[in-house]
Amino acid sequence: MSDSVSETDSPQDVAVAEPALGPFTAPLNVPRTPTGNGGVDAQLARLGDADHLATDGHVEVYEDVHRGLRDALTALDARPGPPAPLSPYGNRS
């Protein structure tokens, strides 16, 4: 018997090889609570991509998420915030 697919094989006769996922590829099902910040929420959702990868593929996802979160926090720091409250003591120097 040959491992190759012949022209007479129907699609039902051909088995598609699924990648071996290993013992640590089950989804963690960690709940992710939305933060209200679109950039941060997108990065947290990206963590779910690691659920379908073998363990050695997690590092790439985690580094990408870390980079994205760092960029989102940097963008927050660049936005002007509310004005500082007035001091109850006036302008005493």
mmCIF file of C-alpha atoms in Angstrom:
data_model
loop_
_atom_site.group_PDB
_atom_site.id
_atom_site.type_symbol
_atom_site.label_atom_id
_atom_site.label_comp_id
_atom_site.label_asym_id
_atom_site.label_seq_id
_atom_site.Cartn_x
_atom_site.Cartn_y
_atom_site.Cartn_z
ATOM 1 C CA MET A 1 0.000 0.000 0.000
ATOM 2 C CA SER A 2 1.343 3.416 -0.951
ATOM 3 C CA ASP A 3 1.230 6.554 1.218
ATOM 4 C CA SER A 4 0.663 8.759 -1.805
ATOM 5 C CA VAL A 5 -2.750 9.896 -2.994
ATOM 6 C CA SER A 6 -3.790 8.433 -6.328
ATOM 7 C CA GLU A 7 -6.023 10.095 -8.878
ATOM 8 C CA THR A 8 -8.754 7.547 -8.130
ATOM 9 C CA ASP A 9 -8.991 8.368 -4.425
ATOM 10 C CA SER A 10 -12.069 10.357 -3.503
ATOM 11 C CA PRO A 11 -11.793 13.230 -1.005
ATOM 12 C CA GLN A 12 -13.435 11.029 1.636
ATOM 13 C CA ASP A 13 -10.710 8.387 1.203
ATOM 14 C CA VAL A 14 -7.869 10.797 1.832
ATOM 15 C CA ALA A 15 -7.032 11.380 5.488
ATOM 16 C CA VAL A 16 -5.771 14.842 6.340
ATOM 17 C CA ALA A 17 -2.912 14.763 8.807
ATOM 18 C CA GLU A 18 -3.615 16.919 11.837
ATOM 19 C CA PRO A 19 -0.587 18.499 13.513
ATOM 20 C CA ALA A 20 0.505 16.859 16.719
ATOM 21 C CA LEU A 21 -0.393 19.350 19.417
ATOM 22 C CA GLY A 22 1.176 17.667 22.403
ATOM 23 C CA PRO A 23 -0.025 17.502 26.008
ATOM 24 C CA PHE A 24 0.012 21.225 26.803
ATOM 25 C CA THR A 25 -2.128 22.669 24.033
ATOM 26 C CA ALA A 26 -5.547 22.588 25.683
ATOM 27 C CA PRO A 27 -7.099 26.039 25.923
ATOM 28 C CA LEU A 28 -6.530 27.590 29.322
ATOM 29 C CA ASN A 29 -9.995 29.195 29.303
ATOM 30 C CA VAL A 30 -8.740 32.087 31.395
ATOM 31 C CA PRO A 31 -11.483 34.730 31.496
ATOM 32 C CA ARG A 32 -10.498 38.068 30.003
ATOM 33 C CA THR A 33 -12.407 41.053 31.332
ATOM 34 C CA PRO A 34 -12.670 43.928 28.841
ATOM 35 C CA THR A 35 -10.764 47.021 29.955
ATOM 36 C CA GLY A 36 -12.642 49.531 27.814
ATOM 37 C CA ASN A 37 -9.459 50.392 25.916
ATOM 38 C CA GLY A 38 -9.655 48.973 22.391
ATOM 39 C CA GLY A 39 -5.893 48.569 22.003
ATOM 40 C CA VAL A 40 -5.461 46.745 25.290
ATOM 41 C CA ASP A 41 -8.528 44.554 24.734
ATOM 42 C CA ALA A 42 -7.235 43.523 21.295
ATOM 43 C CA GLN A 43 -3.918 42.471 22.806
ATOM 44 C CA LEU A 44 -5.637 40.490 25.570
ATOM 45 C CA ALA A 45 -7.768 38.728 22.956
ATOM 46 C CA ARG A 46 -4.575 37.879 21.052
ATOM 47 C CA LEU A 47 -3.467 35.776 24.030
ATOM 48 C CA GLY A 48 -6.121 33.268 22.972
ATOM 49 C CA ASP A 49 -4.007 32.494 19.892
ATOM 50 C CA ALA A 50 -1.559 30.672 22.147
ATOM 51 C CA ASP A 51 -4.294 28.202 23.109
ATOM 52 C CA HIS A 52 -4.019 26.497 19.738
ATOM 53 C CA LEU A 53 -0.228 26.320 19.544
ATOM 54 C CA ALA A 54 2.285 23.891 20.911
ATOM 55 C CA THR A 55 4.111 25.220 23.947
ATOM 56 C CA ASP A 56 7.164 26.267 21.935
ATOM 57 C CA GLY A 57 4.927 28.602 19.887
ATOM 58 C CA HIS A 58 3.689 30.524 22.926
ATOM 59 C CA VAL A 59 6.776 32.736 23.198
ATOM 60 C CA GLU A 60 6.110 34.440 19.869
ATOM 61 C CA VAL A 61 2.510 35.251 20.874
ATOM 62 C CA TYR A 62 3.514 36.469 24.336
ATOM 63 C CA GLU A 63 6.263 38.710 22.931
ATOM 64 C CA ASP A 64 3.854 40.147 20.364
ATOM 65 C CA VAL A 65 1.239 40.845 23.063
ATOM 66 C CA HIS A 66 3.863 42.397 25.335
ATOM 67 C CA ARG A 67 4.976 44.697 22.516
ATOM 68 C CA GLY A 68 1.362 45.665 21.788
ATOM 69 C CA LEU A 69 0.570 46.370 25.447
ATOM 70 C CA ARG A 70 3.717 48.455 25.796
ATOM 71 C CA ASP A 71 2.696 50.482 22.713
ATOM 72 C CA ALA A 72 -0.846 50.941 24.086
ATOM 73 C CA LEU A 73 0.504 52.179 27.429
ATOM 74 C CA THR A 74 2.929 54.525 25.690
ATOM 75 C CA ALA A 75 0.026 55.973 23.711
ATOM 76 C CA LEU A 76 -1.904 56.521 26.942
ATOM 77 C CA ASP A 77 1.062 58.368 28.440
ATOM 78 C CA ALA A 78 1.218 60.646 25.398
ATOM 79 C CA ARG A 79 -2.404 61.782 25.788
ATOM 80 C CA PRO A 80 -2.961 64.869 27.928
ATOM 81 C CA GLY A 81 -4.749 64.127 31.147
ATOM 82 C CA PRO A 82 -7.168 66.229 33.154
ATOM 83 C CA PRO A 83 -5.811 69.402 34.731
ATOM 84 C CA ALA A 84 -4.398 69.102 38.220
ATOM 85 C CA PRO A 85 -6.778 70.175 40.975
ATOM 86 C CA LEU A 86 -6.222 73.596 42.516
ATOM 87 C CA SER A 87 -4.409 73.607 45.799
ATOM 88 C CA PRO A 88 -6.538 74.611 48.794
ATOM 89 C CA TYR A 89 -3.523 76.546 50.071
ATOM 90 C CA GLY A 90 -3.251 78.952 47.178
ATOM 91 C CA ASN A 91 0.024 79.860 45.585
ATOM 92 C CA ARG A 92 2.390 79.950 48.555
ATOM 93 C CA SER A 93 6.026 79.664 47.632
#
